[in-house]
Amino acid sequence: MRVYVANPTLQHRDFHYRIPGVQTSRVLRIRAGGQEQLPESLDGSDLQSVLQQLQGIGAVPKSDLASIVAPKALIFDVAPNPIKAETIEEGLGLDEDARQEVSAAKMEESGLQAFARAQSGGARAVEASMEVVEVTDRGAVKGGVNYEVVVSSKPNRRAARKRTETKA
Amino acid sequence: MPSIFNARTLVHPSHQEPGLIITQSQASGYTDVLAGEGLRVQLGPIDKVVYANRLDVRTQIAANQATANALPGATLTGDFIQTATYTVRQRNEYSEYDVAEAGEYNVALPMAYRYAHRQGAFQFIRNAGLYGVSAANSEGLINTPGATTVNLPPDSYGNTTLPTYDAGQLAIWFNSVIQAGLSRMYLMGTPVRVVILGPQRILGTMQLQDIVQTTSYQRPGAGTATTAQVITTVNKEFGYTIDWAFDDTLIGQGGSSTTDAVLVVFPELNVPKVPGINTNEFAMVAPNISGNTLQYADVIAPVEVTTPIPEGLDVTSTMRVSSGWCIRSQAITIAQIPY
């Protein structure tokens, strides 16, 4: 059966995979935003093995794009026809969202790490703030961001964060 | 933003240990992946954006047995790329009472605030360097557009995770990733620094646990060397210097919660050239930025401004940085390693 693998990210992908019983691994180069067909016609346990390898690195089936919650996910489909361009485009949007979510989480963690002492010590009613300001709103660069992170060091309390985009 | 040094009841007599038990954080090795192993301190304090000019060339040439008179020429195309910069600021206010109460815990409050500010700023800078402030704009080294992502396939025994992986095959796979990166940069045969940045649990296993197994046939390091030693020594013999650097924020960043990201980076460009006929001659045009992975700052550590306020002091730390910026996307490979 034909297996198509699409790459809905801005990075090129070398998908390394191994067919059971074959000594050497294989590489499928999928350019950013593109898709490729696995050169082998796979069936049965070979097909299941390759699909498992795909899913193990966060690839999702074409019918389940909503599962793209982490960056760098691939899309695969076992079908006679290639994956539609609209599907890859939708995946690109989801990848961007996932990247931004990771970035936001890391910004938040910056504050948490800076005040790890206050948390680990079980301190009470402590609040610390880290201000990260991108001042392009004064110069109006399109796509700039203002970012403000407020970190609560109370146990199990997550931080508030505010992100606004500037418009040209 | 308080300091918390509670009053306490102590037994008398007692001995007070003068030292402090201070929280430890990981000293990330992420700066190793930056060109020159550090920030590029070139910004002015109010520079909002960094621009870099690109110069591309397309050459045409006439070659005729007879002499042609209508001759083609070279086309030079200028272009530029950009990345945003961000101010990183923190503030604390304290009074003489705060200083005195901290002193009861043997803590010099102004110094503690200074280092706390620096740590907060530096951790933010690390996160901005790796993940970007605005990842949607492809900021951050791990989000570099045009970089290559690879994944660790199962070994020939069907093992899929790093702790179970065949150590020898792992070394060979990593060397194949390095080779692919060198090839993309046209750096094969050119001495260059290669940085492998990953979580401790991945690189530590490769350095300390994964002794290459002996087999019925000879392979490098069998029974004597770990995966990391094989990678380091084999590359060293061909002029490639491997630097191992650790950063645990890369845990779970390989595309799923159980997959870690490991970055294989060529931070500097050692312009490939050969004596005589050099088909890369155009790269001799100066100034050619030798760094591939950059992060800009206006100062190497936050500037501290201490100001008197009613009943105390206000200390503000500030510096301006960009996110991590890879200006030659071929220089980064992101490996997804299941753990």
PDB file of C-alpha atoms in Angstrom, chain A residues 20 22 32 61 67 76 93 108 122 135 137 148 168:
ATOM      1  CA  PRO A  20      11.668  -5.047  10.171  1.00  0.00           C
ATOM      2  CA  VAL A  22      16.177  -5.222   6.979  1.00  0.00           C
ATOM      3  CA  ALA A  32       9.422  21.914   4.312  1.00  0.00           C
ATOM      4  CA  PRO A  61      -2.926  10.571  10.516  1.00  0.00           C
ATOM      5  CA  SER A  67      -3.748  15.948  17.465  1.00  0.00           C
ATOM      6  CA  PHE A  76       0.728  10.543   7.125  1.00  0.00           C
ATOM      7  CA  GLY A  93      -0.975  26.679  11.021  1.00  0.00           C
ATOM      8  CA  GLU A 108       6.808  31.585  31.663  1.00  0.00           C
ATOM      9  CA  GLY A 122       6.982  26.573  50.416  1.00  0.00           C
ATOM     10  CA  VAL A 135       9.066  48.126  22.446  1.00  0.00           C
ATOM     11  CA  ASP A 137       4.959  49.289  19.333  1.00  0.00           C
ATOM     12  CA  GLU A 148       4.485  40.212  30.156  1.00  0.00           C
ATOM     13  CA  ALA A 168       2.125  48.153  11.576  1.00  0.00           C
TER      14      ALA A 168
END
